[in-house]
Short mmCIF file of C-alpha atoms and ligand atoms in Angstrom, two decimals:
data_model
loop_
_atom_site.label_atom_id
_atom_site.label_comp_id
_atom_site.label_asym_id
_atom_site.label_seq_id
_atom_site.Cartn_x
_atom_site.Cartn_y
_atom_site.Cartn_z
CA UNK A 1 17.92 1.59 22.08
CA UNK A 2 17.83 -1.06 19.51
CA UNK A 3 20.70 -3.96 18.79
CA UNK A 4 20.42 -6.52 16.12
CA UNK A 5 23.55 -9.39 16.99
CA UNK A 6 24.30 -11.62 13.92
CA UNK A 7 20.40 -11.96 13.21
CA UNK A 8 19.11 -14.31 10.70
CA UNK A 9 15.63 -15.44 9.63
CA UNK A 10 14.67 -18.53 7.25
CA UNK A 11 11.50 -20.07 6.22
CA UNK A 12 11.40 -23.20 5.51
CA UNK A 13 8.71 -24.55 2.94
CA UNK A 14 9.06 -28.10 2.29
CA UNK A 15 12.35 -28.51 0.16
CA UNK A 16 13.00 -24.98 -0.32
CA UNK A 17 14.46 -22.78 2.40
CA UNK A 18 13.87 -19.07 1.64
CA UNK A 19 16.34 -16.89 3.36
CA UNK A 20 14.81 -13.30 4.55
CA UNK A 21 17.85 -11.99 6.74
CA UNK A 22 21.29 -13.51 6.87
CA UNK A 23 24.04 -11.98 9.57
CA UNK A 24 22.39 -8.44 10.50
CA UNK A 25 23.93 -6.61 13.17
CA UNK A 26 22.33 -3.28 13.81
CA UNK A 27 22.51 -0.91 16.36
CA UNK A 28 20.30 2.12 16.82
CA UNK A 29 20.74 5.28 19.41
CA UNK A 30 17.72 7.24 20.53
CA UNK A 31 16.86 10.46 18.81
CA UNK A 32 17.96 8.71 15.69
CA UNK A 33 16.26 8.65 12.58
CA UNK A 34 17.48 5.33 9.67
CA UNK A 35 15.61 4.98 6.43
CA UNK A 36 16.02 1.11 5.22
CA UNK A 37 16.09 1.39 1.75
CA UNK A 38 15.84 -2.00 -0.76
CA UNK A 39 14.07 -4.06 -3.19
CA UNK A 40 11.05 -5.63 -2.72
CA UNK A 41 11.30 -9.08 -0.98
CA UNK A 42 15.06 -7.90 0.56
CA UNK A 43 13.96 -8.54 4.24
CA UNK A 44 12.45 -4.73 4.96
CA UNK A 45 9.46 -5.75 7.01
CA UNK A 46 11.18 -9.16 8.38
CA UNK A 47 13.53 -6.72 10.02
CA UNK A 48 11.18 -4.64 11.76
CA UNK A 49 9.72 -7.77 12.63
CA UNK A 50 12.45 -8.95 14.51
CA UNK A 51 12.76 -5.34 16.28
CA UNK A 52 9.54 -5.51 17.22
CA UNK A 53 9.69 -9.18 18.24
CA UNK A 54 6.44 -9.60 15.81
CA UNK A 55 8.35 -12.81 14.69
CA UNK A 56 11.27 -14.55 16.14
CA UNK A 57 14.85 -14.78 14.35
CA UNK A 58 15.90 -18.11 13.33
CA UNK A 59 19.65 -17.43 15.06
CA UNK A 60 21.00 -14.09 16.86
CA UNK A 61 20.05 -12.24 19.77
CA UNK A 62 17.52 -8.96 20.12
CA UNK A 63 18.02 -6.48 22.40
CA UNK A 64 15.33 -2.97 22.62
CA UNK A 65 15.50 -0.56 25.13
CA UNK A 66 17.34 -2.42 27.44
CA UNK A 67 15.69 -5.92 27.23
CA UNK A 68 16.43 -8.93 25.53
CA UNK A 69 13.40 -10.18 23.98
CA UNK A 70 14.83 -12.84 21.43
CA UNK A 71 12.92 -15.39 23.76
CA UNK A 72 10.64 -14.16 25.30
CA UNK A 73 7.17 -15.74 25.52
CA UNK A 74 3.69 -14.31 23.96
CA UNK A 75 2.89 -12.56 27.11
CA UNK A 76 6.17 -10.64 27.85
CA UNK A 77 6.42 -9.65 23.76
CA UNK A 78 3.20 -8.73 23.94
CA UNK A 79 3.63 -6.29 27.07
CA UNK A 80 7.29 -5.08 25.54
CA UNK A 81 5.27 -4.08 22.47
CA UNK A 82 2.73 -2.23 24.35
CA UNK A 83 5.21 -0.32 26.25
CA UNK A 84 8.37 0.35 23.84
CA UNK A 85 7.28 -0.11 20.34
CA UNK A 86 4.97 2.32 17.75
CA UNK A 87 4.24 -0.16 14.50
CA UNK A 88 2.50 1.67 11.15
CA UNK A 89 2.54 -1.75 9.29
CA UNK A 90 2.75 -1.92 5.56
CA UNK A 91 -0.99 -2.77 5.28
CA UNK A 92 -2.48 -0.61 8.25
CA UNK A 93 -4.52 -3.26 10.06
CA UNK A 94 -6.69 -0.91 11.40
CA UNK A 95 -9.90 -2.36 12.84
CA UNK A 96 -12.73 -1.72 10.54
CA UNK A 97 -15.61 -1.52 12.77
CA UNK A 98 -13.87 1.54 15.24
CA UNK A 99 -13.78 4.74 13.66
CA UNK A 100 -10.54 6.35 12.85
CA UNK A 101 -10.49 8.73 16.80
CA UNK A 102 -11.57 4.89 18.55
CA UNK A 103 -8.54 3.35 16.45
CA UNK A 104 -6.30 5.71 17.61
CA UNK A 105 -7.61 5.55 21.14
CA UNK A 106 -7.77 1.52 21.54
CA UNK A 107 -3.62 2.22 20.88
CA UNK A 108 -3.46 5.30 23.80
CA UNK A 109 -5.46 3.34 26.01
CA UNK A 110 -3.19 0.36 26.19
CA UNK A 111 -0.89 2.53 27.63
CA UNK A 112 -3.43 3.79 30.04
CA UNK A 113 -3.15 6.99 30.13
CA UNK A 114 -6.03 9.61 31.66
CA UNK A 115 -5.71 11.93 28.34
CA UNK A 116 -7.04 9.44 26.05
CA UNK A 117 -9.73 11.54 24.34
CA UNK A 118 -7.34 14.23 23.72
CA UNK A 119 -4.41 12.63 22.58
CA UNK A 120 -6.40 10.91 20.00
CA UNK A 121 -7.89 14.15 18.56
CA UNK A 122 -4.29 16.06 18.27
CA UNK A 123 -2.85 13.51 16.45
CA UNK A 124 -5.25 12.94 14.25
CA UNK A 125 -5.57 16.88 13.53
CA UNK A 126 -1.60 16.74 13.17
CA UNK A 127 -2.09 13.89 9.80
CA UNK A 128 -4.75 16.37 8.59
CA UNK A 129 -7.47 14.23 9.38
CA UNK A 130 -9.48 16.68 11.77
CA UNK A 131 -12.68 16.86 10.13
CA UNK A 132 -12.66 12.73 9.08
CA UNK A 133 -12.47 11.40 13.24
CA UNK A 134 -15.68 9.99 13.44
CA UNK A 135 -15.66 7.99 9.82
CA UNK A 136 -14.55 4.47 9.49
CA UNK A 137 -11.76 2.54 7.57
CA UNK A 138 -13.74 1.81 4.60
CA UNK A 139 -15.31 5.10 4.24
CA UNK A 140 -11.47 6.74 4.02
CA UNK A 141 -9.67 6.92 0.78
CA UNK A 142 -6.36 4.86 1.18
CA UNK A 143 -3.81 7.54 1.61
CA UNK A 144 -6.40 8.59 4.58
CA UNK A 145 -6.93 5.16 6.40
CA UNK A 146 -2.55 5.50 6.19
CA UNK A 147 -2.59 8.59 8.04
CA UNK A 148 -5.28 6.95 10.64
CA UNK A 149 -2.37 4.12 11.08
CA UNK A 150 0.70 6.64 11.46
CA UNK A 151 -1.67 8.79 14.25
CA UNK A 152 -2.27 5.72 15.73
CA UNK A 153 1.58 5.02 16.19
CA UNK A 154 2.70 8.71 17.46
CA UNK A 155 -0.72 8.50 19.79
CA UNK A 156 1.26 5.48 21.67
CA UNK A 157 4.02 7.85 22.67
CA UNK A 158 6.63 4.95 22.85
CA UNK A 159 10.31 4.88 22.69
CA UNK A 160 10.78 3.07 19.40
CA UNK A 161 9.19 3.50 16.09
CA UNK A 162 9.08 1.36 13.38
CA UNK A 163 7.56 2.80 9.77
CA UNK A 164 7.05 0.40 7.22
CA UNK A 165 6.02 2.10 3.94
CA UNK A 166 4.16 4.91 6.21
CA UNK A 167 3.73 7.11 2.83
CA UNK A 168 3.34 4.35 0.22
CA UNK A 169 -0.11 6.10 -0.31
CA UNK A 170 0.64 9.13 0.12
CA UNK A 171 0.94 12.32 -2.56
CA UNK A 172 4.48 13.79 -2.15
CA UNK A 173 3.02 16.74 0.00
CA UNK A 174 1.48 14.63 2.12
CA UNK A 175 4.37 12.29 2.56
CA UNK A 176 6.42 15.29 3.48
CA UNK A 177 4.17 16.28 6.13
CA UNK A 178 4.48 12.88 7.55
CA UNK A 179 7.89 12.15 7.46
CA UNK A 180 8.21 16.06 9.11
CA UNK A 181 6.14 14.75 12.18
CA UNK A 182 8.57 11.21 12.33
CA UNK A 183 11.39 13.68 12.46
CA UNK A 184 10.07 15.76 15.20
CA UNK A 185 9.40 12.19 16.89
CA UNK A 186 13.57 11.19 16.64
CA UNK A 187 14.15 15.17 17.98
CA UNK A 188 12.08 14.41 20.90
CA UNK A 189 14.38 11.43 21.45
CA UNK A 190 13.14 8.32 19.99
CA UNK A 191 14.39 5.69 17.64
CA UNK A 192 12.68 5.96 14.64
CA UNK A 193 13.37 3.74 11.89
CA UNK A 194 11.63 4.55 8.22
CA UNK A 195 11.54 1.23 5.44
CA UNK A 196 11.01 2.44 2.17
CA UNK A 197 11.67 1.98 -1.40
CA UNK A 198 11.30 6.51 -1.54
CA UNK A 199 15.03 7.48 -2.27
CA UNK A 200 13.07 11.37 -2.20
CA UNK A 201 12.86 10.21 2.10
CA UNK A 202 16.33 9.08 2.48
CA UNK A 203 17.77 12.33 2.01
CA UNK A 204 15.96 13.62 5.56
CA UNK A 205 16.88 10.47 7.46
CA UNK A 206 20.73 10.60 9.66
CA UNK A 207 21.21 7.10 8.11
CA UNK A 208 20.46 5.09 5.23
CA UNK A 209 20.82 1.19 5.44
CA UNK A 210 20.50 -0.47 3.02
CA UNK A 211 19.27 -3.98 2.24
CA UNK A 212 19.94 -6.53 -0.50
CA UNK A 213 18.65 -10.48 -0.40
CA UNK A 214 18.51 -10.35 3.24
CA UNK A 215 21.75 -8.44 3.98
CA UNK A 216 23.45 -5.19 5.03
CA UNK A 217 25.08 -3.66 1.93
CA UNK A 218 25.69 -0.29 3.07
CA UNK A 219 25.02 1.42 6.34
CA UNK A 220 26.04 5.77 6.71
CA UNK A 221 24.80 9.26 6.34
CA UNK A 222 22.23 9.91 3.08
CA UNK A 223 23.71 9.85 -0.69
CA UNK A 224 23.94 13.48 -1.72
CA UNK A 225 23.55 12.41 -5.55
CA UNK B 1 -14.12 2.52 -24.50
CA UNK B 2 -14.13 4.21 -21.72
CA UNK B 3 -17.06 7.52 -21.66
CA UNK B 4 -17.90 9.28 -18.51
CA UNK B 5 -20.43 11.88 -18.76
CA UNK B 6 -21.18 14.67 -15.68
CA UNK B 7 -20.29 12.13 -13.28
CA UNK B 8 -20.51 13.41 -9.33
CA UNK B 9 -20.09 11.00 -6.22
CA UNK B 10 -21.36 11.91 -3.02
CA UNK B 11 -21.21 10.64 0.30
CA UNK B 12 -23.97 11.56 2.47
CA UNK B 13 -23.01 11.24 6.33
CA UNK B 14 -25.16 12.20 8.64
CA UNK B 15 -25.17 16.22 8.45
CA UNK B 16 -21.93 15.92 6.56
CA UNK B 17 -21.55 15.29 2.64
CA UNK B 18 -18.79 14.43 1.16
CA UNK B 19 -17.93 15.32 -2.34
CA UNK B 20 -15.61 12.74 -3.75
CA UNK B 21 -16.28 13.54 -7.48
CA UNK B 22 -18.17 16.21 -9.03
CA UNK B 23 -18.79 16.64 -12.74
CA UNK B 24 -16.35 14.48 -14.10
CA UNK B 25 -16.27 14.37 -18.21
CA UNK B 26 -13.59 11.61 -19.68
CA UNK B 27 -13.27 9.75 -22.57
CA UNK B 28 -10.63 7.07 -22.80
CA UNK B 29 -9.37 5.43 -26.36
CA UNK B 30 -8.81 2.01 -27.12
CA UNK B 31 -5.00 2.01 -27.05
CA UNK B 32 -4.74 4.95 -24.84
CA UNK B 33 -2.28 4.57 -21.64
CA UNK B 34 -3.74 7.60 -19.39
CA UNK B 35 -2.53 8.03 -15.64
CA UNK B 36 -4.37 9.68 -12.83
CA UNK B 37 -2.50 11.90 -10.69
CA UNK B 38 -3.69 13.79 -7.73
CA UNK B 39 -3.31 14.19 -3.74
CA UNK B 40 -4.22 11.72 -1.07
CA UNK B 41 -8.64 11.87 -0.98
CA UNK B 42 -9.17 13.38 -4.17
CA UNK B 43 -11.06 11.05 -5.83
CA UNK B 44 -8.70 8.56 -7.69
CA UNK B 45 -10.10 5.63 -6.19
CA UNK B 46 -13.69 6.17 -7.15
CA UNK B 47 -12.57 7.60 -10.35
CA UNK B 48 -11.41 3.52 -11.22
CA UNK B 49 -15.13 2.59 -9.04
CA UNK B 50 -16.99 4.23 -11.36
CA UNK B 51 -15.24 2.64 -14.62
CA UNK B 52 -15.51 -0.59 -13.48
CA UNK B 53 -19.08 -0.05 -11.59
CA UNK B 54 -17.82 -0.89 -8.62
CA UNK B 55 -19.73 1.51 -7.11
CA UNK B 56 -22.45 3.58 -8.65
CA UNK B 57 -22.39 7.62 -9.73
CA UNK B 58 -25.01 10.50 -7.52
CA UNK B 59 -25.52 11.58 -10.94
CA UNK B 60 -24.01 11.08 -14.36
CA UNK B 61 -23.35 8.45 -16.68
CA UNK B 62 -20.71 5.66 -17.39
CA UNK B 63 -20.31 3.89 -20.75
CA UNK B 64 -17.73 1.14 -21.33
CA UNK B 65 -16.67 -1.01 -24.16
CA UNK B 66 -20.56 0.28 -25.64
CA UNK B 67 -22.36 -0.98 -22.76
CA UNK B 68 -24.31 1.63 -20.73
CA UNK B 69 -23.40 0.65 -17.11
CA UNK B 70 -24.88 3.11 -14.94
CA UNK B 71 -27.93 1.93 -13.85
CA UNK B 72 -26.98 -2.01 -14.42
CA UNK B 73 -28.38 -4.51 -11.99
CA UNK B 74 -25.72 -6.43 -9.58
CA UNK B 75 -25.71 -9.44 -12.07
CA UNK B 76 -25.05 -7.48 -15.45
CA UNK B 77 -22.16 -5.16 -13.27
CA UNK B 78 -20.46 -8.87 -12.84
CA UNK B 79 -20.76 -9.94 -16.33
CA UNK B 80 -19.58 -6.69 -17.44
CA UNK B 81 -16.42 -6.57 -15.46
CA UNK B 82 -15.78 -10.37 -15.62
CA UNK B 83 -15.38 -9.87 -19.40
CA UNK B 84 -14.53 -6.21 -19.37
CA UNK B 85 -12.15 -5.44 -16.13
CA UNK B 86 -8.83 -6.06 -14.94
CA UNK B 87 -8.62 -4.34 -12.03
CA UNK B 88 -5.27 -4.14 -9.78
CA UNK B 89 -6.65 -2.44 -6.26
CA UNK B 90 -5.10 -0.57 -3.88
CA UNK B 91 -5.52 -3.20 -1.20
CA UNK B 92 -4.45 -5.77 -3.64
CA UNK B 93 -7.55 -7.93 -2.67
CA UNK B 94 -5.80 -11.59 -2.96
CA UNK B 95 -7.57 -14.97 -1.49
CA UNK B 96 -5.62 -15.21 1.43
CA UNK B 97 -6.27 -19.43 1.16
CA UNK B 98 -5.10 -19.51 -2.09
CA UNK B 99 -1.34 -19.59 -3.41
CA UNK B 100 0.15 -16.92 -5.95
CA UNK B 101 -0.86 -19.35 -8.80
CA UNK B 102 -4.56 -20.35 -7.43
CA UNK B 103 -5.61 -16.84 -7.01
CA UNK B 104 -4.51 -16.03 -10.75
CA UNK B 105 -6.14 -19.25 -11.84
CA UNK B 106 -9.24 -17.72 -10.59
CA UNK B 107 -8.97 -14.50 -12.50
CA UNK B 108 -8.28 -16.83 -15.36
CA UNK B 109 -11.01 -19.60 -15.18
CA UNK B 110 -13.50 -16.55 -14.45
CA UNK B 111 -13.12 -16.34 -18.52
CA UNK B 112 -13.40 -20.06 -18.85
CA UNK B 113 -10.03 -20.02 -20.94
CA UNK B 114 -8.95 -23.16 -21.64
CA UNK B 115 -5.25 -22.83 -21.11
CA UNK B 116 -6.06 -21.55 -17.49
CA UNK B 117 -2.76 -22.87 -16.04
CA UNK B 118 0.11 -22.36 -18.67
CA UNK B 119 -1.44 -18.73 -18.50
CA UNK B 120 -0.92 -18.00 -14.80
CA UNK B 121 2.82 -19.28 -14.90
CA UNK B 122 3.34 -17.04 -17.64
CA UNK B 123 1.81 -14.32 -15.91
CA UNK B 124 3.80 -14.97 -12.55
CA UNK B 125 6.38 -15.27 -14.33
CA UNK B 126 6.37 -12.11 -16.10
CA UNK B 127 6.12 -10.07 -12.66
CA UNK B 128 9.02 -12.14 -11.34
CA UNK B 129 7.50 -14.61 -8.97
CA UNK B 130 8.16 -17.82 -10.77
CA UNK B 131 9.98 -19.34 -7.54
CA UNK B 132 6.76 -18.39 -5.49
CA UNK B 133 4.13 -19.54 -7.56
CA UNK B 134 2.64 -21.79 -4.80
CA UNK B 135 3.20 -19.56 -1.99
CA UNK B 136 0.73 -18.23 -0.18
CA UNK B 137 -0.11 -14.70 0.15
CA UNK B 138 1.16 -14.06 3.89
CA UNK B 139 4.19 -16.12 3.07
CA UNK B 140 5.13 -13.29 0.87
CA UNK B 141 6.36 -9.54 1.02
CA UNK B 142 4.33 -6.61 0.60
CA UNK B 143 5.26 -5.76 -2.89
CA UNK B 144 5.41 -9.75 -3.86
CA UNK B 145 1.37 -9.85 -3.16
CA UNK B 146 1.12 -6.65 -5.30
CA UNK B 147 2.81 -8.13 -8.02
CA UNK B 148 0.69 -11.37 -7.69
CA UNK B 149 -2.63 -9.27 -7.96
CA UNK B 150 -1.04 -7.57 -11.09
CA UNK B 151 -0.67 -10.48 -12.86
CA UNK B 152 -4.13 -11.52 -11.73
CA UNK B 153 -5.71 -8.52 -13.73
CA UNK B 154 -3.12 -9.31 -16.56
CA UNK B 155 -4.17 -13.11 -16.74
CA UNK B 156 -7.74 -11.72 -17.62
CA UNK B 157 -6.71 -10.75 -20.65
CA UNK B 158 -9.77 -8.30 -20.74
CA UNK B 159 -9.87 -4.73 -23.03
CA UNK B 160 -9.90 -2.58 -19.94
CA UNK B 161 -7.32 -2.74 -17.28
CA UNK B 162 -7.67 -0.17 -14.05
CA UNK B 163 -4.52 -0.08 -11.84
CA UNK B 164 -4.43 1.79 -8.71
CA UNK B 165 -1.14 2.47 -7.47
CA UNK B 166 0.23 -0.62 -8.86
CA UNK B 167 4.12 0.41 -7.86
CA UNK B 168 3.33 1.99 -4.45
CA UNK B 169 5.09 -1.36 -2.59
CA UNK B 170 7.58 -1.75 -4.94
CA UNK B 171 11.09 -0.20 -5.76
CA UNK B 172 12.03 1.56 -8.66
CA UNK B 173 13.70 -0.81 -10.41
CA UNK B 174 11.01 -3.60 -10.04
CA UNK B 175 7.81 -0.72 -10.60
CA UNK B 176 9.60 0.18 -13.70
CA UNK B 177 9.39 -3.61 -15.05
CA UNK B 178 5.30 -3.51 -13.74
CA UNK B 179 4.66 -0.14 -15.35
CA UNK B 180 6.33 -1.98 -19.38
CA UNK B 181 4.32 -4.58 -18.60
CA UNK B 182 1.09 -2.10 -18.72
CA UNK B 183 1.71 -0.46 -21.22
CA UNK B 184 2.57 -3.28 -23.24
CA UNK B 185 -0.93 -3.95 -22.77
CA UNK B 186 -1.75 -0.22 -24.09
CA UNK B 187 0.11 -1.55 -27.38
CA UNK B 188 -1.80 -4.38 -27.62
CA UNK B 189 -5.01 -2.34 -27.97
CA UNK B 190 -6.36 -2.44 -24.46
CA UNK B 191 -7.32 1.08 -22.67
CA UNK B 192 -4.98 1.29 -19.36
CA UNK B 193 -5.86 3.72 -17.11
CA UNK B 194 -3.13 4.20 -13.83
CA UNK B 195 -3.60 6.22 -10.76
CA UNK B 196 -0.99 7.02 -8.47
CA UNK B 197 0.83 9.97 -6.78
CA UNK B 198 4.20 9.23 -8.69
CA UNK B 199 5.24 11.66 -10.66
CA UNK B 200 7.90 9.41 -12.23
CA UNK B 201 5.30 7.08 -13.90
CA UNK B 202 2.99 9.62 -15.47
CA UNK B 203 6.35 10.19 -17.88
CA UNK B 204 5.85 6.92 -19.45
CA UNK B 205 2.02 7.77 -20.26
CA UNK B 206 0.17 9.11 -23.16
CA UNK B 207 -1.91 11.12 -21.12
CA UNK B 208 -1.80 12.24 -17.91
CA UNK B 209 -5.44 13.42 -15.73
CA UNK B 210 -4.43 15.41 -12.72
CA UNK B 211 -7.75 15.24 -10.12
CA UNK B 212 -7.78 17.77 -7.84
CA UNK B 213 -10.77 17.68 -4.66
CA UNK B 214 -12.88 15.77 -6.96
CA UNK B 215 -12.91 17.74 -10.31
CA UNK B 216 -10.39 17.13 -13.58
CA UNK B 217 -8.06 20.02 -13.35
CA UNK B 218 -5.88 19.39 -16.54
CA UNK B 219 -5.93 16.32 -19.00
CA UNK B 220 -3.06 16.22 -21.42
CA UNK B 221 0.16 14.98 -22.50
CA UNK B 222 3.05 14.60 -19.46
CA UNK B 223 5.01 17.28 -18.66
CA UNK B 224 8.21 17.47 -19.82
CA UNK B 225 9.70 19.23 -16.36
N1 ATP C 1 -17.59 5.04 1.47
C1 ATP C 1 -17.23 6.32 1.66
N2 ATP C 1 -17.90 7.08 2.53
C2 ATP C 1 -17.54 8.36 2.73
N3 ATP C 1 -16.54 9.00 2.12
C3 ATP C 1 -15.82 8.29 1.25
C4 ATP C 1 -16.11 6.93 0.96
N4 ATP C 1 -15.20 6.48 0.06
C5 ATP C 1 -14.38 7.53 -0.21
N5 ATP C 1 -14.75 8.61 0.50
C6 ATP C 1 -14.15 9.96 0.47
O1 ATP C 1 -14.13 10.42 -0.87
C7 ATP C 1 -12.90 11.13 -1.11
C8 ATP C 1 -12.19 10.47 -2.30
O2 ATP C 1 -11.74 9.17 -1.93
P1 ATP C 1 -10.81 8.30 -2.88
O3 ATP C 1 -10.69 6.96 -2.20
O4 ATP C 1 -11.34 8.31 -4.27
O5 ATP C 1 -9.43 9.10 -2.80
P2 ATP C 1 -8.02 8.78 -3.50
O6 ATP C 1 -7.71 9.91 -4.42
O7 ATP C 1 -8.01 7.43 -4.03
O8 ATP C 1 -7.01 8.90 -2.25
P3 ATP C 1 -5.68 8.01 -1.85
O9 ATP C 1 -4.56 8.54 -2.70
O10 ATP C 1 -5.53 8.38 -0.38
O11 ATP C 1 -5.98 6.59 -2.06
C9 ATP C 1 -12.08 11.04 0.18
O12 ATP C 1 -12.19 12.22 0.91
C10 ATP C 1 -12.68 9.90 0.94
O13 ATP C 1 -12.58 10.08 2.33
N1 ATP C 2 5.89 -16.23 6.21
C1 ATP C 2 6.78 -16.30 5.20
N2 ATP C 2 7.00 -17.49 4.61
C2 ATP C 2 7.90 -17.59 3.59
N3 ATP C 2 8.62 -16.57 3.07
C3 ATP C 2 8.41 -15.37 3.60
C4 ATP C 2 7.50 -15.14 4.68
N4 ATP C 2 7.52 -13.82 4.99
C5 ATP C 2 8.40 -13.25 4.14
N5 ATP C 2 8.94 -14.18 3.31
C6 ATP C 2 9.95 -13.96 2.28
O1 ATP C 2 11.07 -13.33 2.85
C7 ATP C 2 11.60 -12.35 1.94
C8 ATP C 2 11.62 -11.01 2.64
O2 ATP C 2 10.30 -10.54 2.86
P1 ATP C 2 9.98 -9.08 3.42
O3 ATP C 2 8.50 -9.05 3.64
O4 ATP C 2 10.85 -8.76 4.56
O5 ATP C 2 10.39 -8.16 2.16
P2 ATP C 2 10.30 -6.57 1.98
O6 ATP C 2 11.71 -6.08 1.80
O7 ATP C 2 9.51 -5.99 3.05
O8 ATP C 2 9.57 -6.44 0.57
P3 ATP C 2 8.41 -5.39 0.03
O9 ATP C 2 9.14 -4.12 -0.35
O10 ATP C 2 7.86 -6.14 -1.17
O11 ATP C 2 7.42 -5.20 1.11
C9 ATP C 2 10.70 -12.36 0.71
O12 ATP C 2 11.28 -13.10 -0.31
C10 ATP C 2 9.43 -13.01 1.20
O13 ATP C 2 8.78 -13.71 0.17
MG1 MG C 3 7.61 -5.14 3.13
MG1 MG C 4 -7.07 5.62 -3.48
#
């Protein structure tokens, strides 16, 4: 479902060259669920990034769900993310002026589909946010306008999806409820790929990679320590 | 230097009101370093608006450093937290057309300190960003823009600092640094007062609130379990 082939990513900013991701290779089945664990500024959201063809890799190929989208232009990325991918970023971008059901519905109704109404009020019960569908981003609590994002996502019902700090904001209990419904997501047979900094997640993922200064330093099942 | 009295926060929505404090009693030291724990919409959040008077109580009253906030008009509330409040938010709130060290220049010139600059390189240097002190905010990671609007409320130098969730993009190693840098502060007389979900931090603190659905429901030292 997802291959990363010798993938690097620089930015250049006048005479200093930062280096986010140096010589990934990655490959990810569906019905898998990875964790990417690692410090913060270690290339975690530059990597889903490049999955999600957000951003483009400064060398190496990217290949999800069958097509190569390393250069591809606006419009196709822009359709292959519609289709394939479901993106909770790290700082929700939700759209302030829809409530949290039209948020989740502008995401279901990209993909067109007849139910939209009703997909957007199970998922929204199934992040606990049943009674708070008709309030907008600024009048949730943090943790809340999360859970709006992470609806949002699952409401898409793509193949691939990417999780970038999805309980950052979250209480433990809540978090756990969360990462229960990504889980149920990878059963149902998509790639689902978790970044975090939470070793408390990694222990429920198949895989933990993890990431140091823009590199793969370990890659296999979860540390029982 | 910090004294709530029977403070309650209510949301009225249409036919629906929303309770996100309700008679909240606190009094915080000089010196003290207290953290707020408690789920996801249970009132941490405008626990910290009410301190810094942000936003204003239903009923109640707020008193900080002496000064009877409560019913302050729009240009005292300023005043008050431009000489009272550091404040570290959730959504980090950075100038996105400023760099790392511009935006804590502006925390720092808001007190019309002479030594404005040498104090934001200390600052940014003392949350690790040295190397990115003229980056801009999107050119950095997630947890590299929290630390920049840490050392933004740190620059202020002010007696009350109010941090919400200041590790929640960060590893552990790097939110352990962040959290002796606050409570440094604590030492140096200030009254720090940290909400998150993390039950690892509220170790480290004198005192630890646990907010439950809008009420205190226990205020004491941490536990030791
Ligand atoms: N402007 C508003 N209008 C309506 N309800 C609000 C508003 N701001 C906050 N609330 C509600 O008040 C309650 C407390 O919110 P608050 O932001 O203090 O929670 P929190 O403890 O900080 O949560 P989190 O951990 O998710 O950040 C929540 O149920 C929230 O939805
Ligand atoms: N547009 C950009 N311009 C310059 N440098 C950038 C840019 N975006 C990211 N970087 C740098 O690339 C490195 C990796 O960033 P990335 O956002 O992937 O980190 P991260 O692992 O997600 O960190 P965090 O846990 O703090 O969110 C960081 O050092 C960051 O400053
Ligand atoms: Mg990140
Ligand atoms: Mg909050």
């Amino acid at each position: 479902m997802i291959t990363l082939k010798s993938i690097s990513k620089r930015y250049e900013m006048g005479s200093v060259t930062v280096v986010a991701l140096h010589g990934i290779n990655l490959h990810v089945d569906p019905g898998e669920f990875v964790v990417v664990l690692g410090p913060s500024g270690s290339g975690k959201s530059t990597l889903l990034n490049m999955i999600s063809a957000l951003d483009s890799p400064t060398e190496g190929t990217v290949i999800v769900n069958g097509q190569d989208v390393t250069d591809a232009r606006q419009g196709e990325k822009f359709a292959f993310r519609r289709h394939t991918i479901g993106f909770i970023f790290q700082t929700f971008n939700l759209f302030p002026s829809l409530t949290a059901r039209e948020n989740v519905q502008f995401a279901v109704d990209l993909r067109r589909r007849r139910n939209g109404d009703s997909v957007a009020e199970e998922v929204l019960e199934s992040v606990g946010l049943g009674p708070r569908m008709d309030h907008f981003p600024h009048e949730l609590s943090g943790g809340e306008q999360q859970r709006v994002a992470i609806a949002r996502a699952l409401a898409t019902g793509n193949p691939v999806l990417l999780a970038d700090e999805p309980t950052g904001e979250l209480d433990f209990r809540t978090g756990v409820q969360i990462l229960e419904l990504l889980e149920a997501q990878a059963q149902e047979g998509k790639a689902v790929l978790v970044v975090t900094h939470n070793r408390e997640i990694s222990r429920i993922a198949d895989r933990v990679i993890e990431l140091g200064s823009g590199e793969i330093v370990s890659d296999g099942p979860p540390w029982e320590g």
